Tab-separated table of C-alpha atoms in Angstrom:
chain	number	residue	atom	x	y	z
A	1	MET	CA	2.446	-24.695	-32.670
A	2	SER	CA	1.169	-27.615	-30.567
A	3	ASP	CA	-2.034	-29.263	-31.793
A	4	VAL	CA	-3.444	-29.554	-28.264
A	5	PRO	CA	-3.967	-26.788	-25.671
A	6	HIS	CA	-1.913	-26.437	-22.492
A	7	LEU	CA	-5.005	-26.909	-20.305
A	8	ARG	CA	-7.580	-29.565	-21.135
A	9	PHE	CA	-10.384	-31.637	-19.609
A	10	PRO	CA	-8.909	-35.086	-18.837
A	11	GLU	CA	-11.609	-37.089	-20.640
A	12	PHE	CA	-10.617	-35.684	-24.034
A	13	SER	CA	-7.636	-36.621	-26.189
A	14	GLY	CA	-6.503	-36.310	-29.783
A	15	GLU	CA	-5.299	-33.346	-31.790
A	16	TRP	CA	-7.292	-30.249	-32.635
A	17	GLU	CA	-8.060	-29.442	-36.272
A	18	LYS	CA	-6.807	-26.248	-37.917
A	19	GLU	CA	-9.655	-24.952	-40.106
A	20	ARG	CA	-10.312	-21.744	-42.052
A	21	LEU	CA	-13.518	-19.927	-41.164
A	22	ASP	CA	-14.832	-20.092	-44.726
A	23	LYS	CA	-14.475	-23.904	-44.663
A	24	ILE	CA	-16.517	-24.399	-41.481
A	25	ALA	CA	-19.037	-21.562	-41.778
A	26	THR	CA	-21.061	-19.447	-44.183
A	27	LEU	CA	-20.101	-15.774	-43.947
A	28	SER	CA	-22.708	-13.086	-44.608
A	29	LYS	CA	-23.662	-9.560	-43.577
A	30	GLY	CA	-26.665	-8.075	-41.813
A	31	ILE	CA	-29.022	-5.579	-43.455
A	32	GLY	CA	-29.300	-2.011	-42.237
A	33	ILE	CA	-31.194	-1.056	-39.080
A	34	SER	CA	-30.415	2.393	-37.663
A	35	LYS	CA	-30.867	3.692	-34.125
A	36	GLU	CA	-33.697	5.877	-35.428
A	37	GLN	CA	-35.598	2.750	-36.481
A	38	LEU	CA	-35.654	1.235	-32.992
A	39	SER	CA	-38.988	1.171	-31.197
A	40	ASN	CA	-40.718	-0.056	-28.072
A	41	ASP	CA	-42.647	-2.605	-30.103
A	42	GLY	CA	-41.811	-4.892	-32.973
A	43	GLU	CA	-39.317	-7.699	-33.387
A	44	PRO	CA	-36.059	-8.090	-31.433
A	45	CYS	CA	-32.920	-6.894	-33.216
A	46	ILE	CA	-29.203	-6.341	-32.648
A	47	LEU	CA	-27.190	-3.342	-33.893
A	48	TYR	CA	-23.427	-3.484	-34.239
A	49	GLY	CA	-22.790	-0.722	-31.681
A	50	GLU	CA	-24.534	-2.766	-29.017
A	51	LEU	CA	-21.715	-5.321	-29.162
A	52	TYR	CA	-19.507	-2.675	-27.547
A	53	THR	CA	-22.032	-1.278	-25.085
A	54	LYS	CA	-24.676	-3.844	-24.088
A	55	TYR	CA	-23.281	-7.323	-24.688
A	56	LYS	CA	-20.270	-7.744	-22.431
A	57	SER	CA	-19.837	-11.524	-22.562
A	58	GLU	CA	-19.442	-13.943	-25.446
A	59	ILE	CA	-22.922	-15.498	-25.230
A	60	ILE	CA	-25.864	-13.124	-25.672
A	61	LYS	CA	-28.394	-13.835	-22.926
A	62	GLU	CA	-31.007	-11.176	-23.643
A	63	ILE	CA	-31.998	-8.988	-26.601
A	64	TYR	CA	-32.370	-5.320	-25.664
A	65	SER	CA	-33.687	-3.634	-28.829
A	66	LYS	CA	-36.745	-3.896	-31.082
A	67	THR	CA	-37.736	-2.500	-34.456
A	68	ASP	CA	-41.084	-2.338	-36.242
A	69	ILE	CA	-39.753	-1.538	-39.721
A	70	ASP	CA	-40.655	-3.714	-42.698
A	71	ASN	CA	-38.407	-6.703	-42.062
A	72	SER	CA	-39.248	-8.940	-45.006
A	73	LYS	CA	-35.770	-8.394	-46.460
A	74	LEU	CA	-33.841	-8.187	-43.211
A	75	LYS	CA	-31.334	-10.777	-42.076
A	76	ARG	CA	-32.451	-13.147	-39.311
A	77	SER	CA	-30.232	-15.128	-37.002
A	78	LYS	CA	-30.113	-18.869	-36.596
A	79	ALA	CA	-29.332	-20.151	-33.123
A	80	ASN	CA	-25.552	-20.670	-32.836
A	81	ASP	CA	-24.628	-17.815	-35.209
A	82	VAL	CA	-21.571	-15.739	-34.311
A	83	ILE	CA	-21.642	-11.997	-35.012
A	84	ILE	CA	-18.723	-9.564	-35.325
A	85	PRO	CA	-19.020	-5.826	-36.088
A	86	CYS	CA	-18.082	-4.602	-39.565
A	87	SER	CA	-16.774	-1.252	-38.329
A	88	GLY	CA	-15.346	0.329	-35.207
A	89	GLU	CA	-12.913	2.897	-33.850
A	90	THR	CA	-9.947	0.535	-33.425
A	91	ALA	CA	-8.870	-2.819	-34.819
A	92	GLU	CA	-8.948	-4.291	-31.316
A	93	ASP	CA	-12.517	-3.072	-30.716
A	94	ILE	CA	-13.716	-4.552	-33.975
A	95	ALA	CA	-12.437	-8.019	-33.011
A	96	THR	CA	-15.452	-8.569	-30.748
A	97	ALA	CA	-17.335	-11.825	-31.321
A	98	ARG	CA	-20.695	-12.724	-29.762
A	99	CYS	CA	-22.774	-15.889	-30.074
A	100	VAL	CA	-26.510	-15.497	-30.746
A	101	PRO	CA	-28.232	-18.572	-29.246
A	102	PHE	CA	-31.661	-17.542	-30.612
A	103	ASP	CA	-33.460	-17.985	-33.916
A	104	ASN	CA	-35.073	-15.100	-35.820
A	105	ILE	CA	-33.243	-12.145	-34.275
A	106	LEU	CA	-32.990	-9.312	-36.813
A	107	LEU	CA	-29.329	-8.469	-37.427
A	108	GLY	CA	-28.287	-4.940	-38.372
A	109	GLY	CA	-26.290	-3.922	-41.410
A	110	ASP	CA	-22.884	-3.420	-39.842
A	111	LEU	CA	-22.659	-6.981	-38.529
A	112	ASN	CA	-20.660	-9.870	-39.950
A	113	ILE	CA	-22.593	-13.112	-39.503
A	114	ILE	CA	-20.702	-16.396	-39.145
A	115	SER	CA	-23.157	-19.279	-39.575
A	116	LEU	CA	-21.263	-22.359	-38.408
A	117	HIS	CA	-21.971	-25.713	-40.037
A	118	GLN	CA	-21.093	-28.137	-37.219
A	119	HIS	CA	-19.150	-26.156	-34.610
A	120	ASP	CA	-20.341	-24.612	-31.355
A	121	GLY	CA	-20.988	-20.864	-31.632
A	122	ALA	CA	-20.155	-20.097	-28.013
A	123	PHE	CA	-16.841	-21.948	-28.270
A	124	MET	CA	-16.047	-20.082	-31.487
A	125	SER	CA	-16.848	-16.713	-29.896
A	126	TYR	CA	-14.476	-17.405	-27.003
A	127	GLN	CA	-11.774	-18.527	-29.428
A	128	LEU	CA	-12.172	-15.486	-31.696
A	129	ASN	CA	-12.029	-13.145	-28.691
A	130	GLY	CA	-8.982	-14.921	-27.286
A	131	LYS	CA	-6.380	-16.625	-29.425
A	132	ARG	CA	-7.690	-15.234	-32.725
A	133	LYS	CA	-8.287	-11.625	-31.642
A	134	PHE	CA	-4.942	-10.408	-32.959
A	135	ASP	CA	-5.459	-12.263	-36.248
A	136	ILE	CA	-8.809	-10.530	-36.751
A	137	ALA	CA	-7.447	-7.117	-35.772
A	138	LYS	CA	-4.572	-7.574	-38.234
A	139	VAL	CA	-6.843	-8.078	-41.265
A	140	ALA	CA	-9.138	-5.133	-40.414
A	141	GLN	CA	-8.631	-2.088	-42.643
A	142	GLY	CA	-8.900	1.668	-42.176
A	143	VAL	CA	-7.520	4.468	-40.008
A	144	SER	CA	-10.115	6.797	-38.437
A	145	VAL	CA	-12.812	4.135	-38.951
A	146	VAL	CA	-11.723	0.507	-39.099
A	147	HIS	CA	-13.630	-1.913	-41.339
A	148	LEU	CA	-13.882	-5.691	-41.260
A	149	TYR	CA	-15.846	-7.770	-43.762
A	150	GLY	CA	-16.422	-11.410	-44.582
A	151	GLU	CA	-13.713	-11.232	-47.238
A	152	HIS	CA	-11.221	-10.388	-44.485
A	153	LEU	CA	-12.557	-13.030	-42.096
A	154	LYS	CA	-12.689	-16.007	-44.411
A	155	ALA	CA	-8.963	-16.811	-44.164
A	156	ILE	CA	-8.852	-16.648	-40.348
A	157	THR	CA	-7.541	-20.015	-39.144
A	158	THR	CA	-9.346	-21.550	-36.178
A	159	CYS	CA	-8.290	-24.532	-34.055
A	160	ASN	CA	-11.089	-26.872	-33.032
A	161	PRO	CA	-11.564	-30.105	-31.064
A	162	CYS	CA	-14.602	-32.381	-31.289
A	163	LEU	CA	-18.025	-30.805	-30.706
A	164	GLN	CA	-18.378	-32.322	-27.215
A	165	GLU	CA	-15.106	-30.749	-26.061
A	166	GLN	CA	-16.076	-27.424	-27.620
A	167	GLN	CA	-19.351	-27.457	-25.690
A	168	LYS	CA	-17.690	-28.334	-22.383
A	169	ILE	CA	-15.130	-25.531	-22.741
A	170	ALA	CA	-17.895	-23.073	-23.638
A	171	LYS	CA	-19.989	-24.206	-20.658
A	172	LEU	CA	-17.121	-23.623	-18.211
A	173	LEU	CA	-16.399	-20.160	-19.599
A	174	SER	CA	-20.078	-19.221	-19.710
A	175	LEU	CA	-20.444	-20.104	-16.017
A	176	LEU	CA	-17.484	-17.858	-15.257
A	177	ASP	CA	-19.108	-15.095	-17.334
A	178	GLU	CA	-22.310	-15.470	-15.309
A	179	ARG	CA	-20.295	-15.060	-12.109
A	180	ILE	CA	-18.606	-11.961	-13.562
A	181	ALA	CA	-22.031	-10.534	-14.486
A	182	THR	CA	-23.267	-11.185	-10.939
A	183	GLN	CA	-20.171	-9.522	-9.504
A	184	ASN	CA	-20.750	-6.465	-11.677
A	185	LYS	CA	-24.294	-6.228	-10.312
A	186	ILE	CA	-22.995	-6.442	-6.729
A	187	ILE	CA	-20.566	-3.599	-7.452
A	188	ASP	CA	-23.248	-1.488	-9.154
A	189	LYS	CA	-25.576	-1.904	-6.166
A	190	LEU	CA	-22.827	-0.978	-3.706
A	191	GLN	CA	-21.843	2.073	-5.730
A	192	SER	CA	-25.478	3.154	-5.884
A	193	LEU	CA	-25.870	2.649	-2.124
A	194	ILE	CA	-22.722	4.626	-1.321
A	195	LYS	CA	-23.741	7.474	-3.619
A	196	GLY	CA	-27.273	7.569	-2.225
A	197	LEU	CA	-26.070	7.633	1.374
A	198	ALA	CA	-23.379	10.197	0.569
A	199	VAL	CA	-26.021	12.508	-0.910
A	200	ALA	CA	-28.390	11.985	2.019
A	201	LEU	CA	-25.763	12.392	4.738
A	202	THR	CA	-23.641	15.229	3.319
A	203	THR	CA	-26.526	17.418	2.134
A	204	LYS	CA	-29.010	16.938	4.963
A	205	GLY	CA	-28.211	20.376	6.366
A	206	LYS	CA	-27.963	23.847	4.864
A	207	PRO	CA	-24.594	24.548	3.163
A	208	ASN	CA	-22.613	26.454	5.770
A	209	ILE	CA	-18.948	26.604	4.734
A	210	ALA	CA	-17.065	27.357	1.524
A	211	ILE	CA	-14.953	24.545	0.127
A	212	SER	CA	-11.900	26.840	0.217
A	213	GLN	CA	-12.391	27.288	3.971
A	214	CYS	CA	-12.000	23.575	4.681
A	215	LEU	CA	-9.700	22.408	1.866
A	216	GLU	CA	-6.451	23.715	0.425
A	217	CYS	CA	-5.711	23.071	-3.266
A	218	HIS	CA	-2.268	22.016	-4.549
A	219	SER	CA	-1.333	21.868	-8.244
A	220	SER	CA	1.370	19.982	-10.130
A	221	THR	CA	3.519	20.579	-13.200
A	222	LEU	CA	4.657	16.952	-13.396
A	223	GLN	CA	4.231	15.475	-16.886
A	224	GLU	CA	3.448	11.825	-17.553
A	225	SER	CA	6.600	11.635	-19.692
A	226	GLU	CA	8.631	12.359	-16.553
A	227	VAL	CA	7.116	9.459	-14.622
A	228	LEU	CA	9.306	6.418	-13.953
A	229	PRO	CA	8.259	2.776	-14.455
A	230	ASN	CA	9.688	2.020	-11.001
A	231	GLY	CA	10.406	4.066	-7.927
A	232	PHE	CA	9.672	4.632	-4.260
A	233	ASP	CA	6.533	6.764	-4.523
A	234	LYS	CA	3.337	6.414	-6.565
A	235	VAL	CA	2.258	8.894	-9.229
A	236	PHE	CA	-1.444	9.273	-10.020
A	237	GLY	CA	-3.145	10.492	-13.182
A	238	ALA	CA	-6.718	10.700	-14.441
A	239	ASN	CA	-6.871	6.909	-14.872
A	240	GLY	CA	-5.293	6.056	-11.527
A	241	LEU	CA	-1.731	4.899	-10.975
A	242	VAL	CA	0.460	5.921	-13.943
A	243	GLY	CA	3.926	5.213	-12.563
A	244	TYR	CA	6.418	6.148	-9.890
A	245	THR	CA	8.848	8.828	-8.784
A	246	ASN	CA	11.638	9.043	-6.225
A	247	THR	CA	10.576	12.497	-5.010
A	248	ALA	CA	7.027	12.643	-3.614
A	249	GLN	CA	4.996	15.852	-3.712
A	250	MET	CA	3.003	14.874	-0.641
A	251	ASN	CA	3.215	12.569	2.372
A	252	GLY	CA	-0.181	12.172	4.025
A	253	ASP	CA	-3.886	11.937	3.293
A	254	ALA	CA	-5.359	13.891	0.384
A	255	ILE	CA	-8.291	14.088	-2.017
A	256	LEU	CA	-7.295	13.767	-5.659
A	257	ILE	CA	-9.482	15.601	-8.152
A	258	ILE	CA	-9.349	15.544	-11.953
A	259	LYS	CA	-9.264	19.130	-13.200
A	260	ASP	CA	-8.981	18.571	-16.971
A	261	GLY	CA	-10.572	16.217	-19.484
A	262	SER	CA	-13.593	13.944	-19.712
A	263	GLY	CA	-13.396	12.822	-16.067
A	264	VAL	CA	-13.241	16.361	-14.720
A	265	GLY	CA	-14.553	16.605	-11.144
A	266	THR	CA	-13.949	12.930	-10.327
A	267	VAL	CA	-12.436	12.517	-6.859
A	268	SER	CA	-10.482	9.769	-5.144
A	269	TYR	CA	-8.780	9.387	-1.775
A	270	THR	CA	-5.141	8.508	-1.204
A	271	GLN	CA	-2.723	8.121	1.696
A	272	GLY	CA	1.041	8.098	2.197
A	273	ARG	CA	3.737	9.375	-0.166
A	274	PHE	CA	2.547	10.277	-3.674
A	275	SER	CA	2.673	12.725	-6.579
A	276	VAL	CA	0.161	13.704	-9.265
A	277	ILE	CA	0.556	14.754	-12.891
A	278	GLY	CA	-0.705	18.085	-14.152
A	279	THR	CA	-4.255	16.964	-14.967
A	280	LEU	CA	-4.938	16.501	-11.239
A	281	ASN	CA	-4.977	18.691	-8.151
A	282	TYR	CA	-4.730	17.324	-4.643
A	283	LEU	CA	-6.687	18.795	-1.745
A	284	THR	CA	-5.644	18.772	1.930
A	285	VAL	CA	-7.753	19.546	4.978
A	286	ILE	CA	-7.913	22.894	6.765
A	287	GLY	CA	-9.158	23.467	10.287
A	288	ASN	CA	-11.195	21.141	12.445
A	289	ASN	CA	-12.682	19.055	9.633
A	290	ASP	CA	-12.574	15.398	8.658
A	291	LEU	CA	-10.926	14.840	5.259
A	292	ARG	CA	-12.797	11.597	4.627
A	293	TYR	CA	-16.126	13.380	5.165
A	294	LEU	CA	-15.072	16.119	2.733
A	295	TYR	CA	-14.072	13.448	0.202
A	296	PHE	CA	-17.559	11.909	0.301
A	297	ALA	CA	-19.152	15.376	0.137
A	298	LEU	CA	-17.146	16.218	-2.998
A	299	SER	CA	-17.883	12.816	-4.536
A	300	VAL	CA	-21.539	13.901	-4.885
A	301	PHE	CA	-20.918	17.630	-5.368
A	302	ASN	CA	-22.238	19.109	-8.640
A	303	PHE	CA	-19.214	20.488	-10.507
A	304	GLN	CA	-21.199	21.147	-13.690
A	305	PRO	CA	-21.742	24.912	-13.103
A	306	TYR	CA	-17.992	25.371	-12.636
A	307	LYS	CA	-16.812	23.629	-15.824
A	308	THR	CA	-15.236	25.766	-18.525
A	309	GLY	CA	-13.971	24.936	-22.006
A	310	MET	CA	-15.665	23.128	-24.877
A	311	ALA	CA	-13.368	20.482	-26.388
A	312	ILE	CA	-11.506	19.888	-23.115
A	313	PRO	CA	-13.494	20.807	-19.982
A	314	HIS	CA	-11.688	22.303	-16.955
A	315	ILE	CA	-12.531	23.182	-13.388
A	316	TYR	CA	-10.602	25.664	-11.250
A	317	PHE	CA	-10.433	25.732	-7.465
A	318	LYS	CA	-10.786	29.521	-7.503
A	319	ASP	CA	-14.296	28.968	-8.915
A	320	TYR	CA	-15.722	25.899	-7.156
A	321	GLY	CA	-13.802	26.755	-3.967
A	322	ASN	CA	-16.277	29.549	-3.318
A	323	ALA	CA	-19.226	27.128	-3.324
A	324	LYS	CA	-20.609	26.152	0.047
A	325	ILE	CA	-21.149	22.615	1.329
A	326	TYR	CA	-22.741	21.276	4.485
A	327	CYS	CA	-20.228	20.556	7.268
A	328	PRO	CA	-21.717	19.379	10.574
A	329	PRO	CA	-19.646	19.328	13.803
A	330	PHE	CA	-16.427	17.298	13.626
A	331	THR	CA	-17.806	14.330	15.580
A	332	GLU	CA	-20.757	14.072	13.183
A	333	GLN	CA	-18.426	14.336	10.176
A	334	LYS	CA	-16.350	11.514	11.627
A	335	ARG	CA	-19.389	9.315	12.190
A	336	ILE	CA	-20.670	9.824	8.642
A	337	ALA	CA	-17.212	9.223	7.183
A	338	ASN	CA	-16.827	5.967	9.147
A	339	VAL	CA	-20.135	4.601	7.856
A	340	LEU	CA	-19.357	5.442	4.244
A	341	SER	CA	-15.736	4.297	4.526
A	342	LYS	CA	-16.818	0.835	5.664
A	343	LEU	CA	-19.093	0.531	2.646
A	344	GLU	CA	-16.337	1.794	0.366
A	345	SER	CA	-13.918	-0.781	1.806
A	346	LYS	CA	-16.493	-3.447	0.993
A	347	LEU	CA	-16.713	-2.041	-2.542
A	348	PHE	CA	-12.937	-2.279	-2.986
A	349	VAL	CA	-13.017	-5.938	-1.885
A	350	GLU	CA	-15.745	-6.693	-4.441
A	351	GLN	CA	-13.817	-4.849	-7.166
A	352	GLU	CA	-10.699	-6.887	-6.390
A	353	LEU	CA	-12.779	-10.048	-6.603
A	354	LEU	CA	-14.080	-8.948	-10.020
A	355	ALA	CA	-10.518	-8.303	-11.169
A	356	SER	CA	-9.537	-11.822	-10.087
A	357	PHE	CA	-12.451	-13.330	-12.062
A	358	ASN	CA	-11.453	-11.367	-15.163
A	359	LEU	CA	-7.844	-12.471	-14.701
A	360	GLN	CA	-9.004	-16.066	-14.405
A	361	LYS	CA	-10.978	-15.727	-17.634
A	362	ARG	CA	-7.998	-14.282	-19.488
A	363	TYR	CA	-5.864	-17.154	-18.234
A	364	LEU	CA	-8.384	-19.762	-19.397
A	365	LEU	CA	-8.712	-18.094	-22.800
A	366	SER	CA	-4.942	-18.255	-23.189
A	367	GLN	CA	-4.545	-21.855	-21.960
A	368	MET	CA	-7.654	-23.723	-23.202
A	369	PHE	CA	-7.276	-22.746	-26.866
A	370	ILE	CA	-4.481	-23.113	-29.420
C-alpha cells in the first residue's frame, strides 16, 4: 500500500504514518443514559442510537438531547473526542464515527470514546468512516445484535499525515458536509411545499368520484429473482428501479403503488415501457381524467383505514378503490397537475444535485486517505 494518498493538497509532502488506535488515543466507554432519562432540562448528552438517526455527518454541530439525572459518575467528552457505537443491527451500521468538538457533553453507555492524543478528531472520523470502515466492521462481533468495544478497536490501523494536513482535509470535507446539509434542507422544504399544495388543491372540493371510477388497477406476478441485470425495459420494485426485462408489462404513463410491506401506499409516477414486481400494482387512467392530477391526489390520500395485516401490511384496490376523491373538471385537473409537476421537477433536480454531492464525498473519502 502506498504511504501517500492519490489526491493531496500540493503544499504537503512526505509519507503518512501507519499507527494503531491504541497508540495514538485512549479508548474508553460511556456510562449508561437511557431514553427514559432524557428531559427538557439538564445537561446536554449523546446516546448511541442518535449516531444513526440525528447526526448524519462526521462532525457534530449541535447537541439534541438533555438529561437531568445525577451525572457525577457519568462520562464527559473532551473537545476532539471521536465516538463510535458499541452495538447496532449490522456491522456496517456500527462502523459510524462522529467527532465531538465540545467539552463536557455527557456520553451514554453504549458509546466507544476515542480520546486522541495529538490527532485531529474530525480527520479521524472521516478516515474511520471511509478507508477504515471495513476494518471496523470486520472486528465487530455478534449476529442479531452486533457489538464493538475498545478491545476490538485498539488494533485498528490508521494512516495519518501531519496535524496541519489532517486539519485541512477535515476542513474541506466539513464544508462539503455543510453543503449536503443545506441541500437536504432545500429538499425537505420542497417536499413539504409539494405535499401542502397537493393537500390544498386536491381536497378543496367535496369527494365526488370513486378511485375505481377513474383508475384501473393492474397486478404483477413477476418476482425479483426473475429480473435481469440488463435489458430493454425497466423493472420497478418497492425501492425503485430493481433491474430490467426484455418484455414490458406496460408502455405508457402509470401510477405505481406499493401494496405490500413497510412502504405500503407510497405512489410514484412513471412513463414509457416498464414492468413491476409483485409487491407493486400499477394504475392507469379511466375516462376524461388527468393521470398526473390523480397521482398527486393519491400521494396525499390516507390509506391507513384500508391497510390489513399485522407483520406485513397490505392494501387492496378492491378496498381503497371504493373510496371517493375530489376530481374537478378536466381543465382544472390539468392546471393543478401542471403546477405541482413543475415543483416536482424542481425537486428531482435538487435530489440529483444532492446525489452528486454525496458521490463527490465518497470519491474524496476514497482518494484523500490511505
